[in-house]
JSON list of C-alpha atoms in Angstrom, two decimals:
[
{"chain": "A", "resi": 1, "resn": "VAL", "atom": "CA", "xyz": [-95.93, 39.99, 41.58]},
{"chain": "A", "resi": 2, "resn": "VAL", "atom": "CA", "xyz": [-94.79, 42.45, 38.94]},
{"chain": "A", "resi": 3, "resn": "VAL", "atom": "CA", "xyz": [-91.73, 43.38, 41.02]},
{"chain": "A", "resi": 4, "resn": "GLY", "atom": "CA", "xyz": [-90.89, 39.70, 41.46]},
{"chain": "A", "resi": 5, "resn": "LEU", "atom": "CA", "xyz": [-91.07, 39.05, 37.73]},
{"chain": "A", "resi": 6, "resn": "ILE", "atom": "CA", "xyz": [-88.79, 42.01, 37.04]},
{"chain": "A", "resi": 7, "resn": "VAL", "atom": "CA", "xyz": [-86.23, 40.87, 39.61]},
{"chain": "A", "resi": 8, "resn": "GLY", "atom": "CA", "xyz": [-86.35, 37.33, 38.20]},
{"chain": "A", "resi": 9, "resn": "TYR", "atom": "CA", "xyz": [-85.77, 38.62, 34.67]},
{"chain": "A", "resi": 10, "resn": "VAL", "atom": "CA", "xyz": [-82.81, 40.79, 35.73]},
{"chain": "A", "resi": 11, "resn": "PHE", "atom": "CA", "xyz": [-81.08, 37.97, 37.60]},
{"chain": "A", "resi": 12, "resn": "LYS", "atom": "CA", "xyz": [-82.12, 35.05, 35.35]},
{"chain": "A", "resi": 13, "resn": "ASP", "atom": "CA", "xyz": [-78.57, 34.41, 34.10]},
{"chain": "A", "resi": 14, "resn": "LEU", "atom": "CA", "xyz": [-77.23, 34.06, 37.63]},
{"chain": "A", "resi": 15, "resn": "LEU", "atom": "CA", "xyz": [-80.09, 31.74, 38.62]},
{"chain": "A", "resi": 16, "resn": "PHE", "atom": "CA", "xyz": [-79.60, 29.50, 35.57]},
{"chain": "A", "resi": 17, "resn": "ARG", "atom": "CA", "xyz": [-75.84, 29.27, 36.20]},
{"chain": "A", "resi": 18, "resn": "ASN", "atom": "CA", "xyz": [-76.49, 28.05, 39.76]},
{"chain": "A", "resi": 19, "resn": "ALA", "atom": "CA", "xyz": [-78.95, 25.44, 38.49]},
{"chain": "A", "resi": 20, "resn": "GLU", "atom": "CA", "xyz": [-76.45, 24.17, 35.93]},
{"chain": "A", "resi": 21, "resn": "ARG", "atom": "CA", "xyz": [-73.80, 23.91, 38.60]},
{"chain": "A", "resi": 22, "resn": "LYS", "atom": "CA", "xyz": [-76.05, 21.72, 40.74]},
{"chain": "A", "resi": 23, "resn": "VAL", "atom": "CA", "xyz": [-76.63, 19.12, 37.99]},
{"chain": "A", "resi": 24, "resn": "THR", "atom": "CA", "xyz": [-72.99, 18.83, 36.93]},
{"chain": "A", "resi": 25, "resn": "PRO", "atom": "CA", "xyz": [-72.17, 15.07, 36.88]},
{"chain": "A", "resi": 26, "resn": "THR", "atom": "CA", "xyz": [-69.66, 13.77, 39.38]},
{"chain": "A", "resi": 27, "resn": "ALA", "atom": "CA", "xyz": [-66.33, 12.32, 38.28]},
{"chain": "A", "resi": 28, "resn": "SER", "atom": "CA", "xyz": [-66.42, 8.72, 37.08]},
{"chain": "A", "resi": 29, "resn": "VAL", "atom": "CA", "xyz": [-65.13, 5.94, 39.29]},
{"chain": "A", "resi": 30, "resn": "GLN", "atom": "CA", "xyz": [-61.43, 5.33, 38.70]},
{"chain": "A", "resi": 31, "resn": "ASP", "atom": "CA", "xyz": [-60.23, 2.03, 37.25]},
{"chain": "A", "resi": 32, "resn": "THR", "atom": "CA", "xyz": [-59.18, -0.21, 40.15]},
{"chain": "A", "resi": 33, "resn": "ARG", "atom": "CA", "xyz": [-56.83, -2.23, 37.98]},
{"chain": "A", "resi": 34, "resn": "VAL", "atom": "CA", "xyz": [-53.10, -1.88, 37.35]},
{"chain": "A", "resi": 35, "resn": "VAL", "atom": "CA", "xyz": [-51.22, -2.43, 34.10]},
{"chain": "A", "resi": 36, "resn": "TYR", "atom": "CA", "xyz": [-48.61, -5.15, 33.71]},
{"chain": "A", "resi": 37, "resn": "SER", "atom": "CA", "xyz": [-46.33, -4.80, 30.68]},
{"chain": "A", "resi": 38, "resn": "ASN", "atom": "CA", "xyz": [-43.82, -7.37, 29.44]},
{"chain": "A", "resi": 39, "resn": "ASP", "atom": "CA", "xyz": [-41.37, -5.88, 26.94]},
{"chain": "A", "resi": 40, "resn": "TYR", "atom": "CA", "xyz": [-39.62, -9.20, 26.40]},
{"chain": "A", "resi": 41, "resn": "TRP", "atom": "CA", "xyz": [-42.65, -11.07, 25.08]},
{"chain": "A", "resi": 42, "resn": "GLY", "atom": "CA", "xyz": [-44.47, -7.97, 23.91]},
{"chain": "A", "resi": 43, "resn": "PHE", "atom": "CA", "xyz": [-47.81, -7.89, 25.73]},
{"chain": "A", "resi": 44, "resn": "SER", "atom": "CA", "xyz": [-49.64, -5.91, 28.39]},
{"chain": "A", "resi": 45, "resn": "VAL", "atom": "CA", "xyz": [-52.67, -6.65, 30.56]},
{"chain": "A", "resi": 46, "resn": "LYS", "atom": "CA", "xyz": [-54.74, -5.05, 33.31]},
{"chain": "A", "resi": 47, "resn": "TYR", "atom": "CA", "xyz": [-55.57, -6.89, 36.52]},
{"chain": "A", "resi": 48, "resn": "PRO", "atom": "CA", "xyz": [-57.13, -5.95, 39.91]},
{"chain": "A", "resi": 49, "resn": "LYS", "atom": "CA", "xyz": [-54.60, -4.08, 41.99]},
{"chain": "A", "resi": 50, "resn": "ASP", "atom": "CA", "xyz": [-55.28, -6.16, 45.11]},
{"chain": "A", "resi": 51, "resn": "TRP", "atom": "CA", "xyz": [-54.58, -9.46, 43.33]},
{"chain": "A", "resi": 52, "resn": "PHE", "atom": "CA", "xyz": [-51.33, -11.44, 43.36]},
{"chain": "A", "resi": 53, "resn": "PHE", "atom": "CA", "xyz": [-48.86, -11.52, 40.46]},
{"chain": "A", "resi": 54, "resn": "ASN", "atom": "CA", "xyz": [-46.50, -14.43, 39.97]},
{"chain": "A", "resi": 55, "resn": "GLU", "atom": "CA", "xyz": [-43.91, -15.12, 37.28]},
{"chain": "A", "resi": 56, "resn": "GLY", "atom": "CA", "xyz": [-42.98, -18.75, 36.69]},
{"chain": "A", "resi": 57, "resn": "GLN", "atom": "CA", "xyz": [-39.35, -19.82, 36.75]},
{"chain": "A", "resi": 58, "resn": "SER", "atom": "CA", "xyz": [-39.40, -20.69, 33.06]},
{"chain": "A", "resi": 59, "resn": "GLY", "atom": "CA", "xyz": [-40.01, -17.05, 32.10]},
{"chain": "A", "resi": 60, "resn": "ARG", "atom": "CA", "xyz": [-42.99, -18.15, 30.01]},
{"chain": "A", "resi": 61, "resn": "TYR", "atom": "CA", "xyz": [-45.69, -18.23, 32.71]},
{"chain": "A", "resi": 62, "resn": "TYR", "atom": "CA", "xyz": [-47.42, -15.16, 34.17]},
{"chain": "A", "resi": 63, "resn": "SER", "atom": "CA", "xyz": [-50.19, -15.55, 36.75]},
{"chain": "A", "resi": 64, "resn": "PHE", "atom": "CA", "xyz": [-52.66, -12.95, 38.03]},
{"chain": "A", "resi": 65, "resn": "ALA", "atom": "CA", "xyz": [-54.61, -14.58, 40.86]},
{"chain": "A", "resi": 66, "resn": "SER", "atom": "CA", "xyz": [-57.24, -13.55, 43.39]},
{"chain": "A", "resi": 67, "resn": "TYR", "atom": "CA", "xyz": [-55.48, -15.67, 46.03]},
{"chain": "A", "resi": 68, "resn": "ASN", "atom": "CA", "xyz": [-51.93, -15.98, 47.33]},
{"chain": "A", "resi": 69, "resn": "GLN", "atom": "CA", "xyz": [-50.30, -18.95, 45.62]},
{"chain": "A", "resi": 70, "resn": "ASP", "atom": "CA", "xyz": [-47.84, -19.30, 48.48]},
{"chain": "A", "resi": 71, "resn": "ASP", "atom": "CA", "xyz": [-50.81, -20.23, 50.67]},
{"chain": "A", "resi": 72, "resn": "TYR", "atom": "CA", "xyz": [-52.58, -22.36, 48.05]},
{"chain": "A", "resi": 73, "resn": "PRO", "atom": "CA", "xyz": [-50.04, -23.64, 45.49]},
{"chain": "A", "resi": 74, "resn": "VAL", "atom": "CA", "xyz": [-52.62, -25.56, 43.48]},
{"chain": "A", "resi": 75, "resn": "GLY", "atom": "CA", "xyz": [-55.25, -22.86, 43.63]},
{"chain": "A", "resi": 76, "resn": "TYR", "atom": "CA", "xyz": [-58.29, -24.69, 44.98]},
{"chain": "A", "resi": 77, "resn": "ILE", "atom": "CA", "xyz": [-59.58, -23.06, 48.16]},
{"chain": "A", "resi": 78, "resn": "PRO", "atom": "CA", "xyz": [-62.30, -24.93, 50.09]},
{"chain": "A", "resi": 79, "resn": "ASN", "atom": "CA", "xyz": [-65.74, -23.31, 49.94]},
{"chain": "A", "resi": 80, "resn": "LYS", "atom": "CA", "xyz": [-64.46, -20.21, 48.18]},
{"chain": "A", "resi": 81, "resn": "GLN", "atom": "CA", "xyz": [-64.52, -19.10, 44.57]},
{"chain": "A", "resi": 82, "resn": "GLN", "atom": "CA", "xyz": [-61.21, -17.91, 43.17]},
{"chain": "A", "resi": 83, "resn": "LEU", "atom": "CA", "xyz": [-59.76, -17.00, 39.81]},
{"chain": "A", "resi": 84, "resn": "ASN", "atom": "CA", "xyz": [-56.29, -17.38, 38.34]},
{"chain": "A", "resi": 85, "resn": "MET", "atom": "CA", "xyz": [-55.76, -15.63, 35.00]},
{"chain": "A", "resi": 86, "resn": "ILE", "atom": "CA", "xyz": [-52.66, -16.97, 33.25]},
{"chain": "A", "resi": 87, "resn": "VAL", "atom": "CA", "xyz": [-50.63, -15.88, 30.22]},
{"chain": "A", "resi": 88, "resn": "ARG", "atom": "CA", "xyz": [-48.34, -18.60, 28.84]},
{"chain": "A", "resi": 89, "resn": "ILE", "atom": "CA", "xyz": [-45.92, -18.48, 25.93]},
{"chain": "A", "resi": 90, "resn": "LEU", "atom": "CA", "xyz": [-45.79, -21.89, 24.27]},
{"chain": "A", "resi": 91, "resn": "ASN", "atom": "CA", "xyz": [-44.27, -23.46, 21.17]},
{"chain": "A", "resi": 92, "resn": "GLU", "atom": "CA", "xyz": [-45.90, -22.64, 17.86]},
{"chain": "A", "resi": 93, "resn": "ASP", "atom": "CA", "xyz": [-47.28, -26.14, 17.29]},
{"chain": "A", "resi": 94, "resn": "VAL", "atom": "CA", "xyz": [-49.61, -25.80, 20.31]},
{"chain": "A", "resi": 95, "resn": "TYR", "atom": "CA", "xyz": [-51.76, -23.40, 18.30]},
{"chain": "A", "resi": 96, "resn": "ASP", "atom": "CA", "xyz": [-51.92, -25.88, 15.42]},
{"chain": "A", "resi": 97, "resn": "ARG", "atom": "CA", "xyz": [-53.33, -28.57, 17.71]},
{"chain": "A", "resi": 98, "resn": "TYR", "atom": "CA", "xyz": [-56.46, -26.47, 18.31]},
{"chain": "A", "resi": 99, "resn": "ALA", "atom": "CA", "xyz": [-56.78, -25.03, 14.80]},
{"chain": "A", "resi": 100, "resn": "SER", "atom": "CA", "xyz": [-59.62, -26.54, 12.76]},
{"chain": "A", "resi": 101, "resn": "PRO", "atom": "CA", "xyz": [-62.48, -25.35, 10.54]},
{"chain": "A", "resi": 102, "resn": "ALA", "atom": "CA", "xyz": [-64.84, -25.84, 13.49]},
{"chain": "A", "resi": 103, "resn": "ALA", "atom": "CA", "xyz": [-62.75, -23.76, 15.93]},
{"chain": "A", "resi": 104, "resn": "ASN", "atom": "CA", "xyz": [-64.46, -20.78, 17.55]},
{"chain": "A", "resi": 105, "resn": "ILE", "atom": "CA", "xyz": [-62.48, -17.64, 16.64]},
{"chain": "A", "resi": 106, "resn": "VAL", "atom": "CA", "xyz": [-62.57, -14.50, 18.80]},
{"chain": "A", "resi": 107, "resn": "LYS", "atom": "CA", "xyz": [-60.52, -11.31, 18.87]},
{"chain": "A", "resi": 108, "resn": "ILE", "atom": "CA", "xyz": [-57.90, -11.00, 21.61]},
{"chain": "A", "resi": 109, "resn": "GLY", "atom": "CA", "xyz": [-55.72, -7.90, 21.49]},
{"chain": "A", "resi": 110, "resn": "GLY", "atom": "CA", "xyz": [-56.93, -7.25, 17.96]},
{"chain": "A", "resi": 111, "resn": "VAL", "atom": "CA", "xyz": [-55.68, -10.67, 16.79]},
{"chain": "A", "resi": 112, "resn": "ASP", "atom": "CA", "xyz": [-57.68, -13.79, 15.95]},
{"chain": "A", "resi": 113, "resn": "ALA", "atom": "CA", "xyz": [-57.59, -16.33, 18.79]},
{"chain": "A", "resi": 114, "resn": "ILE", "atom": "CA", "xyz": [-59.00, -19.83, 19.15]},
{"chain": "A", "resi": 115, "resn": "GLU", "atom": "CA", "xyz": [-61.39, -20.28, 22.08]},
{"chain": "A", "resi": 116, "resn": "ALA", "atom": "CA", "xyz": [-61.07, -23.66, 23.79]},
{"chain": "A", "resi": 117, "resn": "TYR", "atom": "CA", "xyz": [-62.82, -25.13, 26.83]},
{"chain": "A", "resi": 118, "resn": "SER", "atom": "CA", "xyz": [-61.04, -28.13, 28.34]},
{"chain": "A", "resi": 119, "resn": "LYS", "atom": "CA", "xyz": [-61.53, -30.64, 31.12]},
{"chain": "A", "resi": 120, "resn": "THR", "atom": "CA", "xyz": [-58.53, -32.46, 32.60]},
{"chain": "A", "resi": 121, "resn": "SER", "atom": "CA", "xyz": [-57.91, -34.78, 35.51]},
{"chain": "A", "resi": 122, "resn": "LEU", "atom": "CA", "xyz": [-55.76, -33.65, 38.40]},
{"chain": "A", "resi": 123, "resn": "SER", "atom": "CA", "xyz": [-52.21, -34.93, 38.45]},
{"chain": "A", "resi": 124, "resn": "GLY", "atom": "CA", "xyz": [-50.78, -36.90, 41.35]},
{"chain": "A", "resi": 125, "resn": "TYR", "atom": "CA", "xyz": [-48.81, -33.85, 42.45]},
{"chain": "A", "resi": 126, "resn": "GLU", "atom": "CA", "xyz": [-51.89, -31.63, 42.45]},
{"chain": "A", "resi": 127, "resn": "THR", "atom": "CA", "xyz": [-53.86, -34.19, 44.43]},
{"chain": "A", "resi": 128, "resn": "ALA", "atom": "CA", "xyz": [-51.10, -34.50, 47.03]},
{"chain": "A", "resi": 129, "resn": "VAL", "atom": "CA", "xyz": [-50.79, -30.74, 47.44]},
{"chain": "A", "resi": 130, "resn": "MET", "atom": "CA", "xyz": [-54.54, -30.33, 47.78]},
{"chain": "A", "resi": 131, "resn": "LYS", "atom": "CA", "xyz": [-54.69, -32.92, 50.52]},
{"chain": "A", "resi": 132, "resn": "LYS", "atom": "CA", "xyz": [-52.08, -30.94, 52.40]},
{"chain": "A", "resi": 133, "resn": "TYR", "atom": "CA", "xyz": [-53.48, -27.42, 51.90]},
{"chain": "A", "resi": 134, "resn": "ASN", "atom": "CA", "xyz": [-57.20, -27.93, 51.35]},
{"chain": "A", "resi": 135, "resn": "ASN", "atom": "CA", "xyz": [-58.25, -30.12, 54.27]},
{"chain": "A", "resi": 136, "resn": "GLY", "atom": "CA", "xyz": [-58.66, -33.15, 52.04]},
{"chain": "A", "resi": 137, "resn": "GLN", "atom": "CA", "xyz": [-61.26, -31.52, 49.76]},
{"chain": "A", "resi": 138, "resn": "ILE", "atom": "CA", "xyz": [-60.35, -32.60, 46.24]},
{"chain": "A", "resi": 139, "resn": "PRO", "atom": "CA", "xyz": [-62.38, -31.94, 43.09]},
{"chain": "A", "resi": 140, "resn": "SER", "atom": "CA", "xyz": [-62.31, -34.72, 40.53]},
{"chain": "A", "resi": 141, "resn": "ASP", "atom": "CA", "xyz": [-61.63, -32.61, 37.44]},
{"chain": "A", "resi": 142, "resn": "HIS", "atom": "CA", "xyz": [-60.07, -29.36, 36.35]},
{"chain": "A", "resi": 143, "resn": "TYR", "atom": "CA", "xyz": [-61.96, -27.07, 33.93]},
{"chain": "A", "resi": 144, "resn": "THR", "atom": "CA", "xyz": [-60.20, -24.35, 31.94]},
{"chain": "A", "resi": 145, "resn": "LEU", "atom": "CA", "xyz": [-61.25, -21.70, 29.43]},
{"chain": "A", "resi": 146, "resn": "SER", "atom": "CA", "xyz": [-58.37, -20.73, 27.12]},
{"chain": "A", "resi": 147, "resn": "TYR", "atom": "CA", "xyz": [-57.65, -18.49, 24.15]},
{"chain": "A", "resi": 148, "resn": "TYR", "atom": "CA", "xyz": [-54.78, -19.38, 21.80]},
{"chain": "A", "resi": 149, "resn": "THR", "atom": "CA", "xyz": [-53.19, -17.00, 19.33]},
{"chain": "A", "resi": 150, "resn": "LYS", "atom": "CA", "xyz": [-50.00, -17.22, 17.28]},
{"chain": "A", "resi": 151, "resn": "ARG", "atom": "CA", "xyz": [-47.35, -14.54, 17.09]},
{"chain": "A", "resi": 152, "resn": "ASN", "atom": "CA", "xyz": [-43.69, -14.48, 15.95]},
{"chain": "A", "resi": 153, "resn": "GLY", "atom": "CA", "xyz": [-43.32, -18.25, 16.05]},
{"chain": "A", "resi": 154, "resn": "TYR", "atom": "CA", "xyz": [-44.95, -18.72, 19.47]},
{"chain": "A", "resi": 155, "resn": "THR", "atom": "CA", "xyz": [-48.37, -19.61, 20.81]},
{"chain": "A", "resi": 156, "resn": "TYR", "atom": "CA", "xyz": [-49.81, -17.20, 23.38]},
{"chain": "A", "resi": 157, "resn": "SER", "atom": "CA", "xyz": [-52.25, -18.88, 25.74]},
{"chain": "A", "resi": 158, "resn": "ILE", "atom": "CA", "xyz": [-54.57, -16.78, 27.93]},
{"chain": "A", "resi": 159, "resn": "SER", "atom": "CA", "xyz": [-56.56, -18.96, 30.30]},
{"chain": "A", "resi": 160, "resn": "ALA", "atom": "CA", "xyz": [-58.51, -19.15, 33.55]},
{"chain": "A", "resi": 161, "resn": "ASP", "atom": "CA", "xyz": [-60.53, -21.67, 35.53]},
{"chain": "A", "resi": 162, "resn": "PRO", "atom": "CA", "xyz": [-64.24, -20.77, 35.41]},
{"chain": "A", "resi": 163, "resn": "ALA", "atom": "CA", "xyz": [-65.52, -19.31, 38.68]},
{"chain": "A", "resi": 164, "resn": "ASP", "atom": "CA", "xyz": [-68.68, -17.41, 39.64]},
{"chain": "A", "resi": 165, "resn": "SER", "atom": "CA", "xyz": [-70.20, -14.69, 37.48]},
{"chain": "A", "resi": 166, "resn": "VAL", "atom": "CA", "xyz": [-68.41, -11.83, 39.26]},
{"chain": "A", "resi": 167, "resn": "LEU", "atom": "CA", "xyz": [-64.97, -13.36, 38.76]},
{"chain": "A", "resi": 168, "resn": "ASN", "atom": "CA", "xyz": [-65.77, -14.44, 35.21]},
{"chain": "A", "resi": 169, "resn": "ALA", "atom": "CA", "xyz": [-66.51, -10.79, 34.46]},
{"chain": "A", "resi": 170, "resn": "LYS", "atom": "CA", "xyz": [-62.99, -9.94, 35.60]},
{"chain": "A", "resi": 171, "resn": "PHE", "atom": "CA", "xyz": [-61.58, -12.49, 33.16]},
{"chain": "A", "resi": 172, "resn": "ASP", "atom": "CA", "xyz": [-63.68, -10.89, 30.42]},
{"chain": "A", "resi": 173, "resn": "ASP", "atom": "CA", "xyz": [-62.09, -7.54, 31.31]},
{"chain": "A", "resi": 174, "resn": "PHE", "atom": "CA", "xyz": [-58.65, -9.19, 31.35]},
{"chain": "A", "resi": 175, "resn": "THR", "atom": "CA", "xyz": [-59.00, -10.62, 27.83]},
{"chain": "A", "resi": 176, "resn": "ARG", "atom": "CA", "xyz": [-60.69, -7.50, 26.45]},
{"chain": "A", "resi": 177, "resn": "ASP", "atom": "CA", "xyz": [-57.80, -5.29, 27.61]},
{"chain": "A", "resi": 178, "resn": "PHE", "atom": "CA", "xyz": [-55.03, -7.71, 26.59]},
{"chain": "A", "resi": 179, "resn": "ARG", "atom": "CA", "xyz": [-52.70, -5.93, 24.16]},
{"chain": "A", "resi": 180, "resn": "PHE", "atom": "CA", "xyz": [-49.77, -6.98, 22.02]},
{"chain": "A", "resi": 181, "resn": "THR", "atom": "CA", "xyz": [-46.89, -4.53, 22.11]},
{"chain": "A", "resi": 182, "resn": "LYS", "atom": "CA", "xyz": [-43.58, -4.40, 20.30]},
{"chain": "A", "resi": 183, "resn": "MET", "atom": "CA", "xyz": [-41.28, -7.32, 21.10]},
{"chain": "A", "resi": 184, "resn": "ARG", "atom": "CA", "xyz": [-37.55, -7.08, 21.40]},
{"chain": "A", "resi": 185, "resn": "GLU", "atom": "CA", "xyz": [-36.12, -7.81, 17.97]},
{"chain": "A", "resi": 186, "resn": "TYR", "atom": "CA", "xyz": [-34.03, -10.81, 19.02]},
{"chain": "A", "resi": 187, "resn": "ILE", "atom": "CA", "xyz": [-37.14, -12.65, 20.23]},
{"chain": "A", "resi": 188, "resn": "SER", "atom": "CA", "xyz": [-38.34, -13.04, 16.64]},
{"chain": "A", "resi": 189, "resn": "GLU", "atom": "CA", "xyz": [-34.95, -14.58, 15.78]},
{"chain": "A", "resi": 190, "resn": "THR", "atom": "CA", "xyz": [-35.39, -17.37, 18.34]},
{"chain": "A", "resi": 191, "resn": "ARG", "atom": "CA", "xyz": [-36.62, -20.51, 16.59]},
{"chain": "A", "resi": 192, "resn": "ASN", "atom": "CA", "xyz": [-38.21, -23.63, 17.99]},
{"chain": "A", "resi": 193, "resn": "PRO", "atom": "CA", "xyz": [-35.45, -26.22, 18.52]},
{"chain": "A", "resi": 194, "resn": "PRO", "atom": "CA", "xyz": [-35.23, -29.26, 16.23]},
{"chain": "A", "resi": 195, "resn": "PRO", "atom": "CA", "xyz": [-36.37, -32.59, 17.75]},
{"chain": "A", "resi": 196, "resn": "GLY", "atom": "CA", "xyz": [-33.89, -34.19, 20.11]},
{"chain": "A", "resi": 197, "resn": "LYS", "atom": "CA", "xyz": [-31.96, -30.99, 20.85]},
{"chain": "A", "resi": 198, "resn": "LEU", "atom": "CA", "xyz": [-31.68, -29.49, 24.32]},
{"chain": "A", "resi": 199, "resn": "TYR", "atom": "CA", "xyz": [-33.42, -26.12, 24.64]},
{"chain": "A", "resi": 200, "resn": "ASN", "atom": "CA", "xyz": [-33.62, -23.66, 27.49]},
{"chain": "A", "resi": 201, "resn": "GLN", "atom": "CA", "xyz": [-34.48, -20.01, 27.90]},
{"chain": "A", "resi": 202, "resn": "ASN", "atom": "CA", "xyz": [-34.46, -17.56, 30.79]},
{"chain": "A", "resi": 203, "resn": "THR", "atom": "CA", "xyz": [-35.96, -14.12, 30.30]},
{"chain": "A", "resi": 204, "resn": "ARG", "atom": "CA", "xyz": [-34.44, -12.75, 33.49]},
{"chain": "A", "resi": 205, "resn": "LEU", "atom": "CA", "xyz": [-30.88, -13.69, 32.51]},
{"chain": "A", "resi": 206, "resn": "GLY", "atom": "CA", "xyz": [-31.57, -12.99, 28.83]},
{"chain": "A", "resi": 207, "resn": "TYR", "atom": "CA", "xyz": [-30.34, -16.17, 27.17]},
{"chain": "A", "resi": 208, "resn": "ALA", "atom": "CA", "xyz": [-31.77, -18.82, 24.84]},
{"chain": "A", "resi": 209, "resn": "PHE", "atom": "CA", "xyz": [-30.03, -21.93, 23.49]}
]
């Protein structure tokens, strides 16, 4: 016993180092999302890397969906939950429509945003597409959760259709990690057109008139 105690005392540092090595925590799980940055409109977001990204032809619509929109253009898949997280750049007056003393204000990208929950009826086009792609299964209404914030003369809308709790958590991550970045200087010089005037803009070709 005495010999064992002596040996243990002599080699205690080595024994303790081995014990510490065994309880070293493993590396944390890597983020499974990718970053999308838009230098033109000055924002960045993170979305699941296995999701589908789509940019609308107007250059003001950016979709991050759990389903392929080529297969389901409207986005309603029979008997399956799905989520489409959308960033839209709208005219400044859209923000003013939702602004009121009773509006619920939250922080998005460090900026105050109005939270709005809306219910709309499907358009004739949406109904027709759903009949074609969704085996005739057509919901009666369309529910959307949106956040509106104003920046440089534009309204930024971040929205998604409510889904199950797992997908809703992804939208929470999406809005939490939304960031405003520096816009190109000429964007701030673009003004909303006066009533009755033709207006068009294409971010890919880089023009606005």
